[in-house]
Coordinates of C-alpha atoms in Angstrom, one line a residue:
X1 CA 7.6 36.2 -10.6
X2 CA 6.3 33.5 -8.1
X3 CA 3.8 32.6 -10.1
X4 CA 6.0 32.3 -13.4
X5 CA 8.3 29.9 -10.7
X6 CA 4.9 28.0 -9.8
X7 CA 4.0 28.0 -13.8
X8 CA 7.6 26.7 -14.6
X9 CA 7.5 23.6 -12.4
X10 CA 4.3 22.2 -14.2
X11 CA 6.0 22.6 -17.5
X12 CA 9.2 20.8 -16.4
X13 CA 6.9 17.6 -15.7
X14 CA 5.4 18.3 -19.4
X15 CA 8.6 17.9 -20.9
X16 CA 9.2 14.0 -20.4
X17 CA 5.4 14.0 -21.2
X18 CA 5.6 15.4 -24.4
X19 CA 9.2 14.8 -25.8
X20 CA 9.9 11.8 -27.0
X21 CA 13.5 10.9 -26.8
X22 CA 15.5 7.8 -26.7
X23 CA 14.6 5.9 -24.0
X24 CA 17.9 6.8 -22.1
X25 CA 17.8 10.1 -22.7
X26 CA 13.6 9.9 -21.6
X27 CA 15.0 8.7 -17.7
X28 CA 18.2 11.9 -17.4
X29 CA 15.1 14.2 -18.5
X30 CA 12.7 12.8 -16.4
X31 CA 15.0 13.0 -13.4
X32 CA 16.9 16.3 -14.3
X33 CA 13.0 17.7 -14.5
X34 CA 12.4 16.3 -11.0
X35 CA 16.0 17.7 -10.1
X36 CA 15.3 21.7 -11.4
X37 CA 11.5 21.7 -10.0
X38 CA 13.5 20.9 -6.4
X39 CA 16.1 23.7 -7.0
X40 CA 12.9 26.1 -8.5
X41 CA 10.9 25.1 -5.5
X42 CA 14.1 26.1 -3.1
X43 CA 14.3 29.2 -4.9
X44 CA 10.6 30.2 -4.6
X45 CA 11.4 29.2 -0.5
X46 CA 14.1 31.4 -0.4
X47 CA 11.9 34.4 -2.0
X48 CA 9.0 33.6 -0.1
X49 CA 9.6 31.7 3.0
X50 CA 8.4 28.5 4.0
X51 CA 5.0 28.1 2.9
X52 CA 2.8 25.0 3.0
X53 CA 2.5 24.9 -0.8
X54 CA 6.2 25.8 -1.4
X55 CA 6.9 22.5 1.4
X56 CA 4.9 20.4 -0.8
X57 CA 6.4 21.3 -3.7
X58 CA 9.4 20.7 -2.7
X59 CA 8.2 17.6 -1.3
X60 CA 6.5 16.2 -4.6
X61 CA 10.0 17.2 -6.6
X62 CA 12.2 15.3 -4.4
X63 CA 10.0 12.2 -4.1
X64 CA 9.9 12.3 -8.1
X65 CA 13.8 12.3 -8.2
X66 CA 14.2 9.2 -5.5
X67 CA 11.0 7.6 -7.1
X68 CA 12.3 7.8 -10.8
X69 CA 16.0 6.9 -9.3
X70 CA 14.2 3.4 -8.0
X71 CA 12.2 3.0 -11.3
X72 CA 15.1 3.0 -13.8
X73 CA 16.6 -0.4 -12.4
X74 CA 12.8 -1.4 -11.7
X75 CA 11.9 -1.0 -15.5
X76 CA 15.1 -2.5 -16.7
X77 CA 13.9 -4.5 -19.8
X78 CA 10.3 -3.9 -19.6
X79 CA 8.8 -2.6 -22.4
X80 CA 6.5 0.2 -21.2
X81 CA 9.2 2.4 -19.7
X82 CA 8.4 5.7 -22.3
X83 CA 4.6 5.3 -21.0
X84 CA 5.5 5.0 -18.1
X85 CA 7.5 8.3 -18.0
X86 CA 4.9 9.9 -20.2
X87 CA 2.4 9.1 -17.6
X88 CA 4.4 10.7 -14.8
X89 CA 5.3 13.6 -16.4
X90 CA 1.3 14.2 -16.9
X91 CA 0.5 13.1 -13.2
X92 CA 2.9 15.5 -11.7
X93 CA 2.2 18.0 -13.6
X94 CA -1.2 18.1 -12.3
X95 CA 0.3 17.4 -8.6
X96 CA 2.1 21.0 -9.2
X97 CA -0.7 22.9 -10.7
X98 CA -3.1 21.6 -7.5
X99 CA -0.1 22.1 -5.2
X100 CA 0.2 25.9 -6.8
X101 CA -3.3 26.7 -7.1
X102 CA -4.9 30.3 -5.8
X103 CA -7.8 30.2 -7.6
X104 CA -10.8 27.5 -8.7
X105 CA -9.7 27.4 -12.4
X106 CA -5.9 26.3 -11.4
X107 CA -7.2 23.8 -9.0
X108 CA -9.7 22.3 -11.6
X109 CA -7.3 21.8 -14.5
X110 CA -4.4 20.6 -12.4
X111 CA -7.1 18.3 -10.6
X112 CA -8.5 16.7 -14.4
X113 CA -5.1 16.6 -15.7
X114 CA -4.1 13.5 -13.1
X115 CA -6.8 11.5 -13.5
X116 CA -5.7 10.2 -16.9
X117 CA -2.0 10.5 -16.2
X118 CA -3.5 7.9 -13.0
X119 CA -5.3 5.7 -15.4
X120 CA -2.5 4.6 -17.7
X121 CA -0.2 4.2 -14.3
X122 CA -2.7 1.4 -13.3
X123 CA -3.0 -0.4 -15.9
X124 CA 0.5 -0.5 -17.0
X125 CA -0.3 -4.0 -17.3
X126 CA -2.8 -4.3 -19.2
X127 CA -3.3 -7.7 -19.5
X128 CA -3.6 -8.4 -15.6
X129 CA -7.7 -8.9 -14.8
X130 CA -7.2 -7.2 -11.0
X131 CA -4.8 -4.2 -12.7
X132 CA -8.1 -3.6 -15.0
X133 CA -10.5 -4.1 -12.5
X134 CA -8.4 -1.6 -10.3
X135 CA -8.5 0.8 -12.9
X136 CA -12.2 0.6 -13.0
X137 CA -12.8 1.0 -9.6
X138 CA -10.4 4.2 -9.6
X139 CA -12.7 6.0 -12.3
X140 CA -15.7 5.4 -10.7
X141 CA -14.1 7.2 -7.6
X142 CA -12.7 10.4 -10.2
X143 CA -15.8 10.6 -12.0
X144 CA -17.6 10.9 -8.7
X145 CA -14.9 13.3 -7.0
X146 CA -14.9 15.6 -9.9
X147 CA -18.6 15.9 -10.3
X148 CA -18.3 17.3 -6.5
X149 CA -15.8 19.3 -6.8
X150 CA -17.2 20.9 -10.4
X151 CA -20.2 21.6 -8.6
X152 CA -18.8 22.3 -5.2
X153 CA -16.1 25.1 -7.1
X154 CA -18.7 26.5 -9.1
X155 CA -21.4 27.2 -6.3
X156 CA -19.2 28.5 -4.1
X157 CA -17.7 31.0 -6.6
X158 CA -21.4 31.9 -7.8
X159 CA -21.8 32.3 -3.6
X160 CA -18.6 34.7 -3.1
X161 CA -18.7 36.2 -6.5
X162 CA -15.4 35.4 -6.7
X163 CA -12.9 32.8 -8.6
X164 CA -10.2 33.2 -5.7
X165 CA -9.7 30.8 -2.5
X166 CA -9.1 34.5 -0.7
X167 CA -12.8 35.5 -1.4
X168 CA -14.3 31.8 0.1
X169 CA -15.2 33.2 3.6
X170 CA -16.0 36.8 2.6
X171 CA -19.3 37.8 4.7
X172 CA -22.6 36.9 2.8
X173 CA -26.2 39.1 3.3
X174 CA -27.9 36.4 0.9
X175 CA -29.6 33.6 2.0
X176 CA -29.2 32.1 -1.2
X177 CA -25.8 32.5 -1.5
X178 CA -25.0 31.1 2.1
X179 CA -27.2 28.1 1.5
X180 CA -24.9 28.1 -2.1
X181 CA -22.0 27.8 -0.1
X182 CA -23.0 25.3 2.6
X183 CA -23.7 23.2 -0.2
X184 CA -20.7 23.9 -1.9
X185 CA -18.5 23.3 0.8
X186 CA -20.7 19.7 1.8
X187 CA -20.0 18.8 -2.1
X188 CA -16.0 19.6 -1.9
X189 CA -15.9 17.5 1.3
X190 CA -17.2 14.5 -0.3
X191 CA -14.6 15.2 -3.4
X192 CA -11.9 14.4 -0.6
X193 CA -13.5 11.7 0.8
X194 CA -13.8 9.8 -2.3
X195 CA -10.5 11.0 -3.5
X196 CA -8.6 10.0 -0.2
X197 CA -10.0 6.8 -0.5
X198 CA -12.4 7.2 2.4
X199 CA -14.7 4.0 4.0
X200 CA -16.7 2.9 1.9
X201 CA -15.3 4.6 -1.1
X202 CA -11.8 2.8 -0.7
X203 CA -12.2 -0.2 -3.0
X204 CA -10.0 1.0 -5.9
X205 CA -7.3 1.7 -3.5
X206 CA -7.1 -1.3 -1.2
X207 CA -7.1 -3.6 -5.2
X208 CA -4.2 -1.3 -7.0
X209 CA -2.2 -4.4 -6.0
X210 CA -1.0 -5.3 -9.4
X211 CA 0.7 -1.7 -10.1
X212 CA 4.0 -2.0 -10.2
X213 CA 6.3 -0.9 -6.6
X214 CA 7.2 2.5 -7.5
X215 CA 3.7 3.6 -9.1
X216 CA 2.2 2.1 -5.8
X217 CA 5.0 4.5 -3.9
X218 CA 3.5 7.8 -6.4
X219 CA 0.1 6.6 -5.4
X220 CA 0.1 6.5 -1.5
X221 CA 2.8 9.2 -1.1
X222 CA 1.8 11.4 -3.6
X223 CA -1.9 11.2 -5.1
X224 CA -3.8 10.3 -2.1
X225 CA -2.1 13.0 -0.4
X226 CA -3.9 16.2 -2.9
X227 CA -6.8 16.0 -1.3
X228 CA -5.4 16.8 2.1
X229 CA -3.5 19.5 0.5
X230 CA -7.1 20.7 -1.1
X231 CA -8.4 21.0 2.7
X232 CA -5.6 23.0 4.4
X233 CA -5.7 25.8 1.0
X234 CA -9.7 25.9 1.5
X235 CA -9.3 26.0 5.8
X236 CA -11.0 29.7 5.2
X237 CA -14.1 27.4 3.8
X238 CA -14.1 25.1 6.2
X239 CA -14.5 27.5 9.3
X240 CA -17.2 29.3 7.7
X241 CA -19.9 26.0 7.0
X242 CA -19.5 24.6 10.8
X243 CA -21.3 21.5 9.1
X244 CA -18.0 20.2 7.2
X245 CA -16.6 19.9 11.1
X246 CA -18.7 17.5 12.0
X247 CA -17.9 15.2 8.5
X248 CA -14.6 15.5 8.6
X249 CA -14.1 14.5 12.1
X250 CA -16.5 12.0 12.0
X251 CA -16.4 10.0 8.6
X252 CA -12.4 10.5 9.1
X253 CA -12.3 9.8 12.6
X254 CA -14.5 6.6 11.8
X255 CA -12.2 5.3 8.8
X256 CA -8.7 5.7 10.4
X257 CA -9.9 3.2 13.6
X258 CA -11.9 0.9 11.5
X259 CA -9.3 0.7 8.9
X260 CA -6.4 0.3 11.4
X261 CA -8.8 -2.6 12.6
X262 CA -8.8 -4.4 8.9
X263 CA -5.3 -3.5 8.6
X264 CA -4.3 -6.3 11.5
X265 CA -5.6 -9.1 9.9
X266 CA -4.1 -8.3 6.6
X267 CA -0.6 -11.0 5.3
X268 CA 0.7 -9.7 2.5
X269 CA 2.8 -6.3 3.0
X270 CA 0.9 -4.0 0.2
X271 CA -2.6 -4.6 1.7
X272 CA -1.3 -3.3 5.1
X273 CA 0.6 -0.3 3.3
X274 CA -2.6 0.1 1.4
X275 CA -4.9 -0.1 4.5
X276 CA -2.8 2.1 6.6
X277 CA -3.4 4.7 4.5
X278 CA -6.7 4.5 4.3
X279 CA -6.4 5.3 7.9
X280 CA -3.4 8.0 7.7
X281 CA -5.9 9.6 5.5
X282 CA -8.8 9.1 7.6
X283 CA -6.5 10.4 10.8
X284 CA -5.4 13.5 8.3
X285 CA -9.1 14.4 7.6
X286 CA -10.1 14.2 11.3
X287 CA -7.8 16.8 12.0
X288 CA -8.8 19.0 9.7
X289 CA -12.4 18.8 11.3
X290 CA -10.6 19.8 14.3
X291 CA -9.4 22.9 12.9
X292 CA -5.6 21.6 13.4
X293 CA -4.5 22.3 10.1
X294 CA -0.8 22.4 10.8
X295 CA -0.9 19.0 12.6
X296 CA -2.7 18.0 9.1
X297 CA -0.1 19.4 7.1
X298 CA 2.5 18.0 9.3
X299 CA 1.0 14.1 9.0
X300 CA 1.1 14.9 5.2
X301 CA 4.3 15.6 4.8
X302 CA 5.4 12.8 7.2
X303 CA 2.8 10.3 5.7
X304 CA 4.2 11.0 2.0
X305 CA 7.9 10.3 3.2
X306 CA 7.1 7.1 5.0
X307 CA 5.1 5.7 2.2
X308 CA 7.2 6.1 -0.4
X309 CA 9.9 4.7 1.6
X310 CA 7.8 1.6 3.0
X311 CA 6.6 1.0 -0.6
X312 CA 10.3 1.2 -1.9
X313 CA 11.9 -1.0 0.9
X314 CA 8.5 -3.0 1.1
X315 CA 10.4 -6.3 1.6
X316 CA 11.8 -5.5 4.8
X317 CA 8.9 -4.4 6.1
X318 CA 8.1 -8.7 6.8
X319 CA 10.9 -8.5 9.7
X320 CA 9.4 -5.5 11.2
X321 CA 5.7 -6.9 11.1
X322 CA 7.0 -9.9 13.0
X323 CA 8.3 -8.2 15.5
X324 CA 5.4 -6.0 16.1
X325 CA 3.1 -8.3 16.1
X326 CA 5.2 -10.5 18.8
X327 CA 5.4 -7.1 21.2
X328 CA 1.5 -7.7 21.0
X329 CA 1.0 -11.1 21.5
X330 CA 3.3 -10.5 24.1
X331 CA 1.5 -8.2 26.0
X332 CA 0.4 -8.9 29.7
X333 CA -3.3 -9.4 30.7
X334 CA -4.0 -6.3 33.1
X335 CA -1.7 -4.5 31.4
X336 CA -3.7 -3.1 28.2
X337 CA -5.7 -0.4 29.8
X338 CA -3.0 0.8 32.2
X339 CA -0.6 0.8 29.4
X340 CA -3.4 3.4 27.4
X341 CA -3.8 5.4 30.7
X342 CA 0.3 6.0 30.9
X343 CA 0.6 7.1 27.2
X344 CA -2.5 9.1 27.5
X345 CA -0.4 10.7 30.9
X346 CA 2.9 11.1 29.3
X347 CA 1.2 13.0 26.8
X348 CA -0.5 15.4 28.8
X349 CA 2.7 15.5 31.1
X350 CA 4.7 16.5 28.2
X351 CA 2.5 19.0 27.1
X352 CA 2.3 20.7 30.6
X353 CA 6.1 20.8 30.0
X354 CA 5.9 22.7 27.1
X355 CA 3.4 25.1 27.7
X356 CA 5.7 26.1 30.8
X357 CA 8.8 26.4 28.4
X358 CA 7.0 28.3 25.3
X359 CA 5.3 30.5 28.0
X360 CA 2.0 30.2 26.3
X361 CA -0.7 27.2 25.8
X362 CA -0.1 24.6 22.9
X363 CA -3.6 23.0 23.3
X364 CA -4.4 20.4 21.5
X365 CA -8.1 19.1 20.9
X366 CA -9.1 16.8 24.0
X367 CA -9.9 14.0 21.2
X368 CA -6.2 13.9 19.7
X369 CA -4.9 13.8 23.8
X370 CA -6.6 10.2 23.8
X371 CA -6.1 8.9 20.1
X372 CA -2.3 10.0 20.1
X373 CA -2.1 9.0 23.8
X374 CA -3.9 5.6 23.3
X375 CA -1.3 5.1 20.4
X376 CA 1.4 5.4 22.5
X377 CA 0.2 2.4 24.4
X378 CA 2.3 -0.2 23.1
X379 CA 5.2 1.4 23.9
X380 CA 4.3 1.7 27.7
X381 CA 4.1 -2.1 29.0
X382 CA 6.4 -3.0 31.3
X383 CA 9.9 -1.9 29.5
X384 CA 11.2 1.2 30.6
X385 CA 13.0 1.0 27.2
X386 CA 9.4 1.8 26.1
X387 CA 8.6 4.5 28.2
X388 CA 11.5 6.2 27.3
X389 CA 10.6 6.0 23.7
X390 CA 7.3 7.3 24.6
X391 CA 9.0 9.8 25.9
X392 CA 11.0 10.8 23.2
X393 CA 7.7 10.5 20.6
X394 CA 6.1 13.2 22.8
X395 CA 8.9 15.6 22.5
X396 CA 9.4 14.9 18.9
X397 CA 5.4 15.2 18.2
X398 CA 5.7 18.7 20.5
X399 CA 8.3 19.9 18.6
X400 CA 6.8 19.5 15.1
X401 CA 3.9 20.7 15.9
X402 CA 5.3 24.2 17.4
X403 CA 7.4 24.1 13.9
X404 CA 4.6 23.9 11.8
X405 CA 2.0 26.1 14.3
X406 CA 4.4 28.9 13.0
X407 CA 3.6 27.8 9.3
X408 CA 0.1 27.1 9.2
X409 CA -3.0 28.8 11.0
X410 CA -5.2 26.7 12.8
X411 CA -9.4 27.0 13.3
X412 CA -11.6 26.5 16.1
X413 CA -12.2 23.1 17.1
X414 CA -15.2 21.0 16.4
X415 CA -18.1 20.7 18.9
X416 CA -16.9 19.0 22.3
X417 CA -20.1 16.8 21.8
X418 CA -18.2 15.8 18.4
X419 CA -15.0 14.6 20.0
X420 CA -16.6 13.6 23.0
X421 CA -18.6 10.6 20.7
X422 CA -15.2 10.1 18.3
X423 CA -12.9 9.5 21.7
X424 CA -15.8 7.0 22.9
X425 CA -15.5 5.2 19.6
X426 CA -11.5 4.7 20.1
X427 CA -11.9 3.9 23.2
X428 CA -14.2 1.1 22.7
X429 CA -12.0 0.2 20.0
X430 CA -8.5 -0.1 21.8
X431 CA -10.2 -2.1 25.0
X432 CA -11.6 -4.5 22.6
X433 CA -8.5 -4.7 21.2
X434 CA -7.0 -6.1 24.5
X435 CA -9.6 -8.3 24.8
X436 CA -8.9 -10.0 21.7
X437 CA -5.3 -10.1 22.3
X438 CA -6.0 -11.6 26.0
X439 CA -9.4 -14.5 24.3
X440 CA -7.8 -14.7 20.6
X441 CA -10.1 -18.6 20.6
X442 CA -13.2 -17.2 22.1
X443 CA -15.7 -17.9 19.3
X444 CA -16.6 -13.7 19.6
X445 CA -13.0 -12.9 18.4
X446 CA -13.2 -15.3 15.9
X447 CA -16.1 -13.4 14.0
X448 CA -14.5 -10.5 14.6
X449 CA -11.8 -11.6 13.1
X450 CA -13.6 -13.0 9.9
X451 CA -15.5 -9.3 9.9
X452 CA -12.2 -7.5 9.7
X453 CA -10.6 -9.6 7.6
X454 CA -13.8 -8.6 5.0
X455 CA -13.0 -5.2 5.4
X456 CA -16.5 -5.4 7.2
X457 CA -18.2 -5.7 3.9
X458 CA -18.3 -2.2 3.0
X459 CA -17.1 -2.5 -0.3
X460 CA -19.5 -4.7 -1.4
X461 CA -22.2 -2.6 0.1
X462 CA -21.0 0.1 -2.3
X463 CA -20.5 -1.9 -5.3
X464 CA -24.5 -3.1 -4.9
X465 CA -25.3 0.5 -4.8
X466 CA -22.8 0.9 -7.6
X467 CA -24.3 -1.5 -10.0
X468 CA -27.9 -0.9 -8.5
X469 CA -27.5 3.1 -9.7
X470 CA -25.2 2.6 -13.0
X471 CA -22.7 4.1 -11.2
X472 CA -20.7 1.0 -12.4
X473 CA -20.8 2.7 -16.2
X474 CA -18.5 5.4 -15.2
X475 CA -15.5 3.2 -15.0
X476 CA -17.3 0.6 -17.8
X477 CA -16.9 -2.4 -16.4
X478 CA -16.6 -3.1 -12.4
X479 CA -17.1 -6.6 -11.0
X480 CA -18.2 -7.6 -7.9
X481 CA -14.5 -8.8 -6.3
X482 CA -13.0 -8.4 -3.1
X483 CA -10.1 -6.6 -2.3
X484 CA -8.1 -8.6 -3.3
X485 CA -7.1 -10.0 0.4
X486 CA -8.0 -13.4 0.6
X487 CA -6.2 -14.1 -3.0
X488 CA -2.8 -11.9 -2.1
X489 CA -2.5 -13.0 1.6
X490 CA -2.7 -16.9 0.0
X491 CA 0.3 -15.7 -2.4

């Protein structure tokens, strides 16, 4: 019966997909079929209990609805509204399928069927040059992620014997079929980094500047957000290849500080959203590698509802970037490092707390002490109005993740020497940080500056390799363009 409920959802997104109505009558079925998968995904809750799949379901269903609410008034008079629909009905459908998935063959087929549905969201003008190029970008990155997880699905069910995510970490006596799955498991890694729009992979995210605001909301809440969903349903996988550990933590750990870096220099609202999620999903990936899988699933949920409302309510997010960026400015010279040592202690104070209360350890890894710690920072200078808020952010973040501890097992930890080399990195990055803020003329921080503000060049680095390999012919026709900063800031 569950899996009839799960089956059911997917077709309700392939009715506005395949009917074609009246255009009217195309938006009530479009939002009635976001409307019954929420009610089939409470149902399935209410059988089941709260499960991470079941909480993204529901998640994806009620997004559609406030999405597809947005979009009608969005749309008004344009004339690609019954593509439009057509193409969400496919994309979501996939979402479900990937969301529902037990086995490789549900995954794969749910996984293909978004990638077109993706494609005709992007270029929904077609006759914008940056929409295309976009578009082009984006296939090279799917052609690319499916390849690895084809490959990555098939050697680890030759490995296990099995078609079924329960079978992934069954004991091996082959050599063969252990080395199978090692490089199995390395292959569906890189799937998720290309797919979450990893460094340097991220080009065809950071450009999908042209899309209209709601299909950039269904990109950054929803799409991005599979391949997290991928890693938490394959955890099993994860612990048994120690190897992915030390990718995830790192390549994530690396993109969510370097892309919060880029993100700073960024004008125009839609880079920043688009940058920041580079880094969410950087952030999201590094806890995986940490074995904190309900702290992953927790930032997924979180991340999905934030985007979609930032992306939806994108023009008042100018008022609050000017005042953030005048609580930095304003910021005192000594008071950058002690700032990052009180978050770092309210943290750890607030965790001693709670380990008293709960009568048993909530410990998490030493490496997301300083990152979440050293995030807290700007809330601790001077104001006690800020430390309170600190305060209160540590209790909230406690809270959420006892919640979700009781949904979703976590894994061992990465190495120490792992986290030990990622906390260094942030480290390094928040103190120079504060001494750019305190020398913003010194000619050091202005190539910095001009290094962020290229998005430190990767991008072109993997477009050379691109064109140099024929990569480029999977999506037909790249060009060599930037990401579209420097020509959307000036706007």
């Amino acid at each position: 019966m569950v899996l009839s409920l799960h089956a059911l959802l997917a077709l309700l997104w392939l009715l506005p997909a395949l009917l074609r109505p009246g255009l009217q009558h195309h938006w009530r079925l479009a939002q009635a079929s976001a409307a019954g998968g929420a009610l089939a995904a409470l149902l399935l809750i209410c059988l089941q209990g709260l499960q991470p799949a079941l909480l993204f379901q529901l998640l994806i269903q009620l997004l559609a609805w406030v999405i597809l609410r947005f979009s009608v008034r969005y749309f008004s008079g344009e004339p690609g509204q019954a593509r439009f629909l057509r193409a969400v009905g496919w994309l979501l459908a996939g979402a479900t399928l990937v969301v529902a998935s037990q086995d490789w063959l549900t995954l794969l087929a749910g996984w293909l069927l978004t990638s077109p549905a993706l494609q005709s969201l992007l270029t929904f003008y077609p006759d914008r040059p940056q929409a295309r190029i976009a578009a082009r970008r984006e296939a090279v990155a799917s052609r690319l992620a499916e390849l690895c997880l084809l490959l990555g699905a098939a050697l680890t069910a030759w490995a296990v014997s099995s078609p079924l995510f329960a079978d992934i970490a069954r004991p091996l006596d082959s050599s063969a079929a252990q080395l199978a799955r090692h490089a199995g498991a390395v292959l569906l890694v890189c799937c998720v980094l290309l797919k979450t729009a990893q460094l340097p992979f991220h080009g065809w995210l950071t450009q999908v500047m042209e899309a209209p605001t709601p299909i950039s909301a269904l990109l950054h809440a929803g799409v991005v957000n599979l391949g997290g969903m991928v890693l938490i349903k394959l955890a099993a996988l994860w612990a048994a290849v120690p190897l992915t550990a030390w990718l995830l933590v790192l390549w994530g750990g690396m993109t969510a500080g370097l892309a919060c870096w880029v993100m700073q220099t960024r004008i125009s609202i839609k880079l920043r959203l688009a940058w920041s999620t580079c880094a969410q999903m950087g952030f999201m990936l590094m806890e995986c590698g940490l074995g904190q899988y309900s702290l992953a699933l927790l930032h997924l949920v979180t991340h999905s509802i934030y985007k979609a409302h930032a992306f939806l309510s994108s023009g008042s997010q100018v008022r609050s970037t000017i005042r953030q960026s005048a609580s930095m400015a304003s910021s005192g010279k000594g008071w950058h490092l002690a700032s990052g040592v009180a978050g770092i202690a309210l943290l750890l104070a607030s965790l001693h707390g709670w380990q008293l209360a709960l009568g048993h350890a909530l410990q998490p890894p030493p490496l997301l002490i300083v990152i979440i710690g050293l995030g807290l920072a700007p809330l601790c200078q001077r104001s006690m109005r800020g430390y309170a808020l600190a305060l209160l952010l540590c209790q909230t973040y406690l809270l959420l993740h006892t919640l979700f501890a009781n949904m979703q097992a976590d894994h061992a930890a990465a190495p120490l020497a792992c986290q030990a080399l990622l906390a260094l990195f942030f480290a390094g990055l928040f103190l120079l940080q504060g001494w750019i803020n305190r020398h913003p003329g010194h000619p050091l921080s202005q190539r910095l500056y001009a290094l962020a503000f290229g998005g430190l060049y990767l991008d072109e680095w993997w477009l050379r390799i691109s064109m140099r390999t024929r990569l480029h012919r999977l999506g037909r026709r790249p060009a060599f363009n930037h990401d579209g900063a420097s020509a959307h800031d000036i706007r």
